[in-house]
Coordinates of C-alpha atoms in Angstrom, one line a residue:
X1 CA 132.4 -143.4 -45.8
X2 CA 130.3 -140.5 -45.6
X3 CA 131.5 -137.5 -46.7
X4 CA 131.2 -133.8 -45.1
X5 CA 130.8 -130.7 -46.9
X6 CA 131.6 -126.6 -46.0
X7 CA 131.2 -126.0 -49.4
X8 CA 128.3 -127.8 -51.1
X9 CA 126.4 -127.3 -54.1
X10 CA 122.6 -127.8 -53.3
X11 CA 121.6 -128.8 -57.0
X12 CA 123.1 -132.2 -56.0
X13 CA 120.4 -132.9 -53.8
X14 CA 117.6 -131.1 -55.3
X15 CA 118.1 -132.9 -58.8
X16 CA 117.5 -136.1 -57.0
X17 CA 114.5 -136.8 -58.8
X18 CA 115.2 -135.9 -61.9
X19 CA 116.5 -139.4 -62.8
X20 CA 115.2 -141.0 -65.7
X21 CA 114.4 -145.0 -65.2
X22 CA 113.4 -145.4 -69.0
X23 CA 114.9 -148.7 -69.2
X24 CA 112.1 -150.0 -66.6
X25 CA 109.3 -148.4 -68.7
X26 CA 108.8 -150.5 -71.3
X27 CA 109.3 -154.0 -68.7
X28 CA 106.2 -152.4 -66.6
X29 CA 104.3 -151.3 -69.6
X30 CA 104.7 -154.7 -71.1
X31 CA 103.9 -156.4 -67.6
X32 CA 100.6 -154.3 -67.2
X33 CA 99.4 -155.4 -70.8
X34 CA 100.0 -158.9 -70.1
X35 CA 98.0 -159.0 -67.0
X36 CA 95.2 -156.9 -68.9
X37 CA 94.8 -159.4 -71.3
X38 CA 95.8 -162.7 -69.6
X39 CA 94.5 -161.5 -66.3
X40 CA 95.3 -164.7 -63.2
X41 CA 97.2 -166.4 -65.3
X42 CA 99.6 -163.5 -65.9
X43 CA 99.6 -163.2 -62.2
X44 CA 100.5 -166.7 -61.6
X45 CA 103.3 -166.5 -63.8
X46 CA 104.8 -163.6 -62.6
X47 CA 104.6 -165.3 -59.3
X48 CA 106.8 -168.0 -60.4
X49 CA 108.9 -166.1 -62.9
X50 CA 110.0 -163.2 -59.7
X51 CA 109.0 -164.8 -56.1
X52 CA 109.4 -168.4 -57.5
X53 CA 106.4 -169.6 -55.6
X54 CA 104.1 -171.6 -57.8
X55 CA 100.6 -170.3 -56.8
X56 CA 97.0 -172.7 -56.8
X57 CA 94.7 -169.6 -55.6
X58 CA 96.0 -166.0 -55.5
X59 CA 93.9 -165.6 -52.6
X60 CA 94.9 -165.9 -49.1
X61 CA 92.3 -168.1 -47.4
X62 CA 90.5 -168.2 -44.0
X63 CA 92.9 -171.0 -43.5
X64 CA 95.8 -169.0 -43.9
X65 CA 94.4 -166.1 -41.8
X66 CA 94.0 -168.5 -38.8
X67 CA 97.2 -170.3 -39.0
X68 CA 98.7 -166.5 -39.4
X69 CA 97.0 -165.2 -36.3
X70 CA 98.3 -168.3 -34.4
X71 CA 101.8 -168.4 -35.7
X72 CA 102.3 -164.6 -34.4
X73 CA 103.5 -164.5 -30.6
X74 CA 101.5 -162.6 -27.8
X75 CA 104.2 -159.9 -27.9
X76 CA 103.7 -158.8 -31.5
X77 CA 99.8 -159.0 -31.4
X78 CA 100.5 -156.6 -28.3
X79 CA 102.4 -154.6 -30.1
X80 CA 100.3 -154.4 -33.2
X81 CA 97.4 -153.8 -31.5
X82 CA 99.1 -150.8 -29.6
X83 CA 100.1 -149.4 -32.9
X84 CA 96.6 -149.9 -34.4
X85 CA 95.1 -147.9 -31.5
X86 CA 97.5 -144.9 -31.7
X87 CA 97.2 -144.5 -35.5
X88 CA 93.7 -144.7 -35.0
X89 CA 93.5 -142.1 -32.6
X90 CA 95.7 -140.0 -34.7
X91 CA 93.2 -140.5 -38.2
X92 CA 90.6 -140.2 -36.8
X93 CA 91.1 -136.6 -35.9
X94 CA 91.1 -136.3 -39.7
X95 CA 87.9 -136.9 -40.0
X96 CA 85.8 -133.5 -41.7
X97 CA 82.6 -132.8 -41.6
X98 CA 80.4 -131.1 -44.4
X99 CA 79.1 -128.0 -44.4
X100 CA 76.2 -126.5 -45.4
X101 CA 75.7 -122.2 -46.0
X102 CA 71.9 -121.5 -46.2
X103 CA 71.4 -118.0 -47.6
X104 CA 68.7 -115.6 -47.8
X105 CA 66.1 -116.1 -50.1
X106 CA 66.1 -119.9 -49.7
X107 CA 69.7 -120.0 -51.3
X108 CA 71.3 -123.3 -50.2
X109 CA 74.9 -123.9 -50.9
X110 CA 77.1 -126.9 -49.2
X111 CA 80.0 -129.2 -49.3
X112 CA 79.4 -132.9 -48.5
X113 CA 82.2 -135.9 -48.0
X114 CA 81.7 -139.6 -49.5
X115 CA 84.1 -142.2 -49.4
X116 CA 85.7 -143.7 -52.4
X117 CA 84.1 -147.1 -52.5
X118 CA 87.2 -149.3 -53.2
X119 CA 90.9 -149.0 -52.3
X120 CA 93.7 -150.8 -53.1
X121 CA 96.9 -151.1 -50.8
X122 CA 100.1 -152.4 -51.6
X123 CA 102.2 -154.0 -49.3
X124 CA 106.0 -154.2 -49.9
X125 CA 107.9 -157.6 -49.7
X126 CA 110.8 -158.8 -51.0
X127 CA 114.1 -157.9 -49.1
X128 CA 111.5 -156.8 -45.8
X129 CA 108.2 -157.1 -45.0
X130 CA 105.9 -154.2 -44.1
X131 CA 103.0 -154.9 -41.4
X132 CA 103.0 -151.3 -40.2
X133 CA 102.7 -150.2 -43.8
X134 CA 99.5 -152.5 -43.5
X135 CA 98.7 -150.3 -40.5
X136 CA 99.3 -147.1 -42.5
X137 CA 96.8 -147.7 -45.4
X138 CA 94.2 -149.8 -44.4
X139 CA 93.4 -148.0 -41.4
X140 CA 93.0 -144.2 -42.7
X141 CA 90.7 -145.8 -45.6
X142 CA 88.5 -148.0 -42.6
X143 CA 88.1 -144.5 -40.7
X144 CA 87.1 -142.9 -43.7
X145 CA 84.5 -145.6 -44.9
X146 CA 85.5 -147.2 -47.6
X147 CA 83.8 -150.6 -48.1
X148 CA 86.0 -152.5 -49.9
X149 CA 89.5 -152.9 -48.6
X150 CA 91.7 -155.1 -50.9
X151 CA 96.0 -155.5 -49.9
X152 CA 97.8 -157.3 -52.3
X153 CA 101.4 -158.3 -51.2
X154 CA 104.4 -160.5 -53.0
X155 CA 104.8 -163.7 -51.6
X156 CA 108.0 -166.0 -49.7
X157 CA 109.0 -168.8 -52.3
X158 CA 106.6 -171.1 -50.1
X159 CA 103.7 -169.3 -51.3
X160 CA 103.2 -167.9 -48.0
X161 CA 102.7 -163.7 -47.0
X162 CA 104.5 -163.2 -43.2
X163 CA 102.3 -163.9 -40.4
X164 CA 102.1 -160.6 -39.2
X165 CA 101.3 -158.6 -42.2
X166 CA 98.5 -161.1 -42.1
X167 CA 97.6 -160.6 -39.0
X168 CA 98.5 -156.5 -38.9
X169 CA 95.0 -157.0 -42.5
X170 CA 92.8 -158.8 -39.8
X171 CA 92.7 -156.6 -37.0
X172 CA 93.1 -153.5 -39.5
X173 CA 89.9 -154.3 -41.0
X174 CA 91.0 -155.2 -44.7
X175 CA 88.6 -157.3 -46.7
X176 CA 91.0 -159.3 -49.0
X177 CA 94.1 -160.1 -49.0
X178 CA 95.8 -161.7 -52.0
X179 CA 99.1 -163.1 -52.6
X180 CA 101.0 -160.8 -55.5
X181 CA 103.1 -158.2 -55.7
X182 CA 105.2 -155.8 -58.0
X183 CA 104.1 -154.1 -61.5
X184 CA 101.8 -157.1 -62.2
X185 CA 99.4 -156.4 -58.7
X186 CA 98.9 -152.5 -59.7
X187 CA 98.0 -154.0 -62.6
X188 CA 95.6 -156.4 -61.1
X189 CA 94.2 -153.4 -58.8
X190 CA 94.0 -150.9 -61.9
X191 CA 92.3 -153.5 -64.3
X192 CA 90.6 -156.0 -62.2
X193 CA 91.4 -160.0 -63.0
X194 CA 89.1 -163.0 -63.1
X195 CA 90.0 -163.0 -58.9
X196 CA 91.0 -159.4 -58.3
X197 CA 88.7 -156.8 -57.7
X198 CA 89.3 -153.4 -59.7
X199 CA 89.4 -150.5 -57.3
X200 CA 88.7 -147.0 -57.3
X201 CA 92.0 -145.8 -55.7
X202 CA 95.8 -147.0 -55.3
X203 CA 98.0 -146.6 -52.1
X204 CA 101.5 -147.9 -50.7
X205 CA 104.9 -148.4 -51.5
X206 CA 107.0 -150.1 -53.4
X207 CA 110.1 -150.5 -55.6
X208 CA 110.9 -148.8 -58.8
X209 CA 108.0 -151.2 -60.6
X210 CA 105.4 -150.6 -58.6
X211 CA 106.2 -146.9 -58.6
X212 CA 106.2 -147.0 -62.6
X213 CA 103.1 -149.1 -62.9
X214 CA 101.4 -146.8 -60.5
X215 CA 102.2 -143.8 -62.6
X216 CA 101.6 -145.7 -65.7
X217 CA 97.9 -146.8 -64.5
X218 CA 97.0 -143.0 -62.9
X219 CA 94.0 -142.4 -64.8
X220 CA 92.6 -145.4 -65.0
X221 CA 92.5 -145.5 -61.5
X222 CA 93.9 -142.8 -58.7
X223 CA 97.0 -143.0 -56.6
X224 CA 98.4 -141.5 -53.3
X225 CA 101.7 -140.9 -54.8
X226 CA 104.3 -141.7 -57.1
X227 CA 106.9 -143.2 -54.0
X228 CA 110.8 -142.1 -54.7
X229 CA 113.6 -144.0 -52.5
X230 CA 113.8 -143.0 -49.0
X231 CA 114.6 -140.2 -47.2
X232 CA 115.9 -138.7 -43.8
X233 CA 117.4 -135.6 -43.5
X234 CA 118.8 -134.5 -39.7
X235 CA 119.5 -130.9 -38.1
X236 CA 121.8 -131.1 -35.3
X237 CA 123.6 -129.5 -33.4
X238 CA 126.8 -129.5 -30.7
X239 CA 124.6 -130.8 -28.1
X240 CA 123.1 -133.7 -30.3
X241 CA 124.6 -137.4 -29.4
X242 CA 126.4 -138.5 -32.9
X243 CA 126.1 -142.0 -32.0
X244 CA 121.8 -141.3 -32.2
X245 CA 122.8 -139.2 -34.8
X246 CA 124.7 -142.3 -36.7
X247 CA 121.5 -144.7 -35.9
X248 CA 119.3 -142.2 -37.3
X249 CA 120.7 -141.8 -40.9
X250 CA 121.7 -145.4 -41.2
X251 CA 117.7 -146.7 -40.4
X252 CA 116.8 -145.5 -43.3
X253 CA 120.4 -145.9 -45.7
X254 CA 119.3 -149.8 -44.8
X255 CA 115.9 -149.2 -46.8
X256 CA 117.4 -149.9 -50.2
X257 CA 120.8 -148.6 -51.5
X258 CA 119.0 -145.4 -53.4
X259 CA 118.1 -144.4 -49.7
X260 CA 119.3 -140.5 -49.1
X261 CA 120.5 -140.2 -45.5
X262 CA 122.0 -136.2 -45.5
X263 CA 123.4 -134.4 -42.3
X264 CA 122.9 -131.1 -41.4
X265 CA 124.6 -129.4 -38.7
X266 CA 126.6 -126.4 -37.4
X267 CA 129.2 -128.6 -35.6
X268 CA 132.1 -129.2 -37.6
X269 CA 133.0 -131.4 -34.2
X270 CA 129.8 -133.2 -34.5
X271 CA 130.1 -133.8 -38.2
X272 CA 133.5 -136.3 -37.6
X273 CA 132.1 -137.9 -34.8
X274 CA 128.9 -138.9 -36.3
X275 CA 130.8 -139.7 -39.4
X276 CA 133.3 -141.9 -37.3
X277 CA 130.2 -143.6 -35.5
X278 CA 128.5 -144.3 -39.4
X279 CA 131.4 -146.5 -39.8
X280 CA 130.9 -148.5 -36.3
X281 CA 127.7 -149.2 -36.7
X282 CA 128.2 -150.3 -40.1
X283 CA 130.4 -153.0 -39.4
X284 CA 127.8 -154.1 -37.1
X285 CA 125.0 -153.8 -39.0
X286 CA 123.0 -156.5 -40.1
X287 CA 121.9 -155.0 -43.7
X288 CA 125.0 -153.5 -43.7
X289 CA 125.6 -153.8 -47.3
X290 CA 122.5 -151.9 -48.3
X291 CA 123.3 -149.0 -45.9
X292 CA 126.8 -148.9 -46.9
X293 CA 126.0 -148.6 -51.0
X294 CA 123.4 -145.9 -49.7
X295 CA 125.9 -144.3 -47.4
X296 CA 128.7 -144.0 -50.1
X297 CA 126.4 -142.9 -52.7
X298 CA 123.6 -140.5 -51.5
X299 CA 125.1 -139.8 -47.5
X300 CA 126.4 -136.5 -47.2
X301 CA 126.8 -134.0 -44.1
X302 CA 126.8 -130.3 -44.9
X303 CA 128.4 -127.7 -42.5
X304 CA 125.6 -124.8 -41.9
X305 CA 127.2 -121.5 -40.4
X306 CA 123.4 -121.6 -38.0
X307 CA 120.7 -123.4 -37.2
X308 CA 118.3 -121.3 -39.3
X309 CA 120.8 -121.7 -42.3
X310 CA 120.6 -125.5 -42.2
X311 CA 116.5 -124.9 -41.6
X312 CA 116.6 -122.7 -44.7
X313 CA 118.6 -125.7 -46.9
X314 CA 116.3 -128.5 -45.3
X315 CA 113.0 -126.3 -46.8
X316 CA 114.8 -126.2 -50.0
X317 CA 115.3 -130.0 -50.0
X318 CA 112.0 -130.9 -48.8
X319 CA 112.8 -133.9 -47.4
X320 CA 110.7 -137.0 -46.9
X321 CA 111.8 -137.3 -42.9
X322 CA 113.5 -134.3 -40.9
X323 CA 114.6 -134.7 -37.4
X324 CA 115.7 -131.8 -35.3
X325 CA 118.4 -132.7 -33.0
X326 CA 118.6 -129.4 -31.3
X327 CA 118.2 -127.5 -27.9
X328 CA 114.3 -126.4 -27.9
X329 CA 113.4 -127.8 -31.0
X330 CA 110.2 -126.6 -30.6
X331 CA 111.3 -123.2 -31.4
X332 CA 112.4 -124.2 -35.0
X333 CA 109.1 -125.8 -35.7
X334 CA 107.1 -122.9 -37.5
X335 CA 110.3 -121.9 -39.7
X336 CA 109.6 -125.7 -41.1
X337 CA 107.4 -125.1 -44.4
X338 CA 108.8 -127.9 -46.1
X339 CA 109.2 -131.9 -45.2
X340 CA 106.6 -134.9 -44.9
X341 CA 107.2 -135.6 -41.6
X342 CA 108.5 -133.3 -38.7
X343 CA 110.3 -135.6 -35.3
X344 CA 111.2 -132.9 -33.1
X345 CA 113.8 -133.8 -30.1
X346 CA 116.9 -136.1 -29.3
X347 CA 114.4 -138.5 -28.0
X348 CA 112.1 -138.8 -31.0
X349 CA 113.9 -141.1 -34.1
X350 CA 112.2 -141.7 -37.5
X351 CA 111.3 -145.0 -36.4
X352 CA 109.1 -144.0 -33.9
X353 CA 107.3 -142.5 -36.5
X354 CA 107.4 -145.4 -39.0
X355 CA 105.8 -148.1 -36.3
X356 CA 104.1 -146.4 -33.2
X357 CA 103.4 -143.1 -32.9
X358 CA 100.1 -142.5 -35.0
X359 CA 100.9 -140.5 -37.7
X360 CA 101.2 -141.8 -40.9
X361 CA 104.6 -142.7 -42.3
X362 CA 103.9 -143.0 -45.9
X363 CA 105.1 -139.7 -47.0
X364 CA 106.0 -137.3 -50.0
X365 CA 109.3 -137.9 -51.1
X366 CA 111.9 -136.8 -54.0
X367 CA 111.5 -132.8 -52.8
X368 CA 107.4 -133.5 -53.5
X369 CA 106.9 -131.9 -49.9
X370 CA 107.0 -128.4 -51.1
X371 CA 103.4 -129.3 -52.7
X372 CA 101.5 -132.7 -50.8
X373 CA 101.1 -134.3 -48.2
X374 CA 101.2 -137.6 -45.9
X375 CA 98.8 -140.3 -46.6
X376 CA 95.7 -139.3 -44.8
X377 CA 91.9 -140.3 -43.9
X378 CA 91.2 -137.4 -46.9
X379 CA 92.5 -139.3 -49.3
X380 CA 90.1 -142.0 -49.2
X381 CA 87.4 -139.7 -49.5
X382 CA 85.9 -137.2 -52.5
X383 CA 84.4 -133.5 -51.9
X384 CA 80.9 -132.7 -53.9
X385 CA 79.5 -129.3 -53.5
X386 CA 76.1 -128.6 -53.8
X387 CA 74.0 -125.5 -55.0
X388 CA 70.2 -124.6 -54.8
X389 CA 68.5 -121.5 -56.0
X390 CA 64.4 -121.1 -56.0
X391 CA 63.2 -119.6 -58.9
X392 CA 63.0 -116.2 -57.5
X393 CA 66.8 -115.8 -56.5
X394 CA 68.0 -117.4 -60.0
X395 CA 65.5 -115.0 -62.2
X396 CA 67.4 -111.5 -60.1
X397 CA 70.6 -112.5 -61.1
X398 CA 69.9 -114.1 -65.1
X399 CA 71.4 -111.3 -66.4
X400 CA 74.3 -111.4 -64.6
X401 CA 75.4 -114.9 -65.6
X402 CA 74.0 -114.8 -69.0
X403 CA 76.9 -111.8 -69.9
X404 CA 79.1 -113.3 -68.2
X405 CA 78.4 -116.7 -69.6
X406 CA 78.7 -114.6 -73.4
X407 CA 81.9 -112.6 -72.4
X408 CA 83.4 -116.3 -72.9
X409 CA 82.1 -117.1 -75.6
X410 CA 79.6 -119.5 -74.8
X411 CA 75.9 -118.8 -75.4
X412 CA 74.0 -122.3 -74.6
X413 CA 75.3 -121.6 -71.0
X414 CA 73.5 -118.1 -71.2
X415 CA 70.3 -119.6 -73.0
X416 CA 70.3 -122.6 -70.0
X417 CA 69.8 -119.5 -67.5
X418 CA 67.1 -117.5 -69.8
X419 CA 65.1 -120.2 -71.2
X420 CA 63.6 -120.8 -68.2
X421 CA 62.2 -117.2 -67.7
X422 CA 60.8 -116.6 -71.2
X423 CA 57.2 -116.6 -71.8
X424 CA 55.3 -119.3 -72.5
X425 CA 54.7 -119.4 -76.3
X426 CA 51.5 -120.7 -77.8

């Protein structure tokens, strides 16, 4: 059961990520060497060895595209395509232009935009499978440019990825998709294989391996983030429905039992009926025993004497989802500084965000909102600035760079500047 707290000791929540996973370390550092050096045939046999599918070709085929796209009803496709338009919409406001300052004397100073030719995106599978996490990635990194779109995903025991995270690659715009998941297929993205392409950048979810791999392979290539378990974190008050409220926490307590479901409210009243409704729709839940492990171990509801008090504890926590199930939410919205994504109203649950809405659901999490951001069209893409002086403008301020180039210490940066104004020896 839940608990509630009047009392409550923040530290609990905020030391959330300082868990240690050292016992993994070693497993992923050992599976990323392996697939370095053994390249598709490591991949193969991790394949067998954790999805127990025995794989021919890692690559999913035209063949399998076309059966996907015909195995996946009219509803879904309706769906997926609705979804594809409103994140569109939503990323492609995200979309910045260069700029370019020209100053007088022929000065020319400017920023430009490129995108990052090659992206990786990983796909979750295992205990669910993630179409709209297909939605999430490839679809910022299409609007940005990038020409190579590659999503690698673990496979069913019948070799097989879901129809409609097939499908949910095709209309997206990805390039390849290939059949392999966990520590091994960061690996394969980081590295490149006799199949797999190396890429430039990493993005997606994934369990405690992938999230180590991806940390462990940062460098070699880059990442969106380092993905902690999942989070929601509600504000509510007396006027909030607990049996919404209840729904709420427990769609993300069924993400894995590490999940962090936490209650804020005002309403000591609201607190025990929302704890009482937990328990209902527990016992009808169909991932039940995952949201109940992440319900006894991480749920919590904590008693705030206001509003603002529970805003000023959520900002502390940072959370990865934050609802605000209040009267004029709206009002609340600017004292916010501190959570991935903001659903504002009774009417608007997490999963709205997670599916439908347009803005991107793979967030900061583990308290990481007090310093990034969601996933975005700007993270497929790099920032160059550019810099022109004539020779006019660079000889009136020589002097000026050359001491301050030799207050630090470091007179080949002067002599670059001066050089090119002394006279010509003969």
């Amino acid at each position: 059961m839940i608990k509630i707290f009047k009392d409550f000791e923040l530290g609990e929540i905020l030391n959330r990520n300082l868990k240690t996973y050292d016992e993994y370390e070693n497993t992923v550092k050992d599976i990323i060497a392996n697939v370095i050096k053994n390249k598709d045939d490591a991949l193969k046999y991790y394949s067998e060895k954790f999805d127990g599918a025995v794989l021919d070709n890692l690559e999913v085929t035209r063949e399998e595209f076309e059966e996907a796209e015909k195995s996946v009803s009219c509803e879904m496709k309706k769906i997926l395509n609705t979804a594809k338009e409103n994140i569109t919409e939503f990323h492609k406001k995200q979309l910045k232009k260069g700029f370019r300052i020209n100053k007088e004397g022929g000065i020319v100073l400017g920023q430009k935009y490129t995108p990052i030719k090659k992206a990786g995106i990983y796909v979750p599978g295992g205990t669910a499978s993630y179409p709209s996490t297909v939605l999430m990635n490839v679809l910022p990194a299409k609007i940005a440019g990038v020409e190579e779109i590659v999503v690698v995903t673990p496979v069913k025991k019948d070799g097989k990825v879901k129809p409609e995270v097939l499908y949910a690659a095709q209309i997206a715009g990805a390039n390849r998709v290939f059949k392999i998941g966990g520590a091994q297929a960061i690996a394969a993205l980081a590295y490149g294989t006799n199949t797999v392409p190396k890429v430039d950048k990493i993005t997606g979810p994934g369990n405690i391996f992938v999230a180590l791999a991806k940390r462990q392979v940062y460098g070699i290539v880059s990442i969106d983030m380092i993905a902690g378990p999942s989070e929601i974190l509600i504000i509510a008050d007396d006027t909030a429905n607990p049996k919404y409220v209840a729904a709420d926490l427990l769609s993300q307590a069924e993400h894995d039992k590490l999940a962090s479901p936490v209650l804020i409210t005002n309403s000591i009243d609201l607190a025990k009926k929302v704890q009482k409704e937990i328990e209902i729709l527990l016992s009808e839940s169909i991932r039940g025993e995952i949201a109940k492990a992440s319900i006894d171990e991480n749920g919590k509801i904590i008693i705030s004497k206001s509003i603002e008090e529970a805003i000023d504890i959520s900002n502390e926590i940072a959370p990865e989802h934050l609802e605000i199930c209040v009267e004029n939410a709206f009002e609340y919205l600017d004292k916010i500084v501190n959570a991935g994504s903001i659903f504002l109203g009774k009417y608007t649950p997490e999963a709205l965000g997670d599916y439908y809405a347009g803005p991107n659901h793979t967030l900061p999490t583990s308290g990481s909102a007090k310093f990034s951001s969601p996933l975005s069209v700007d993270d497929f893409l790099k920032k160059s600035s550019y810099i022109y002086y004539p020779k006019e403008q660079l000889e009136k301020v020589k002097d000026d760079i050359a001491t301050f180039a030799e207050c630090e210490g470091l007179y080949a940066h002067a002599n670059s500047v001066l050089i090119r104004f002394e006279k010509d020896k003969k």
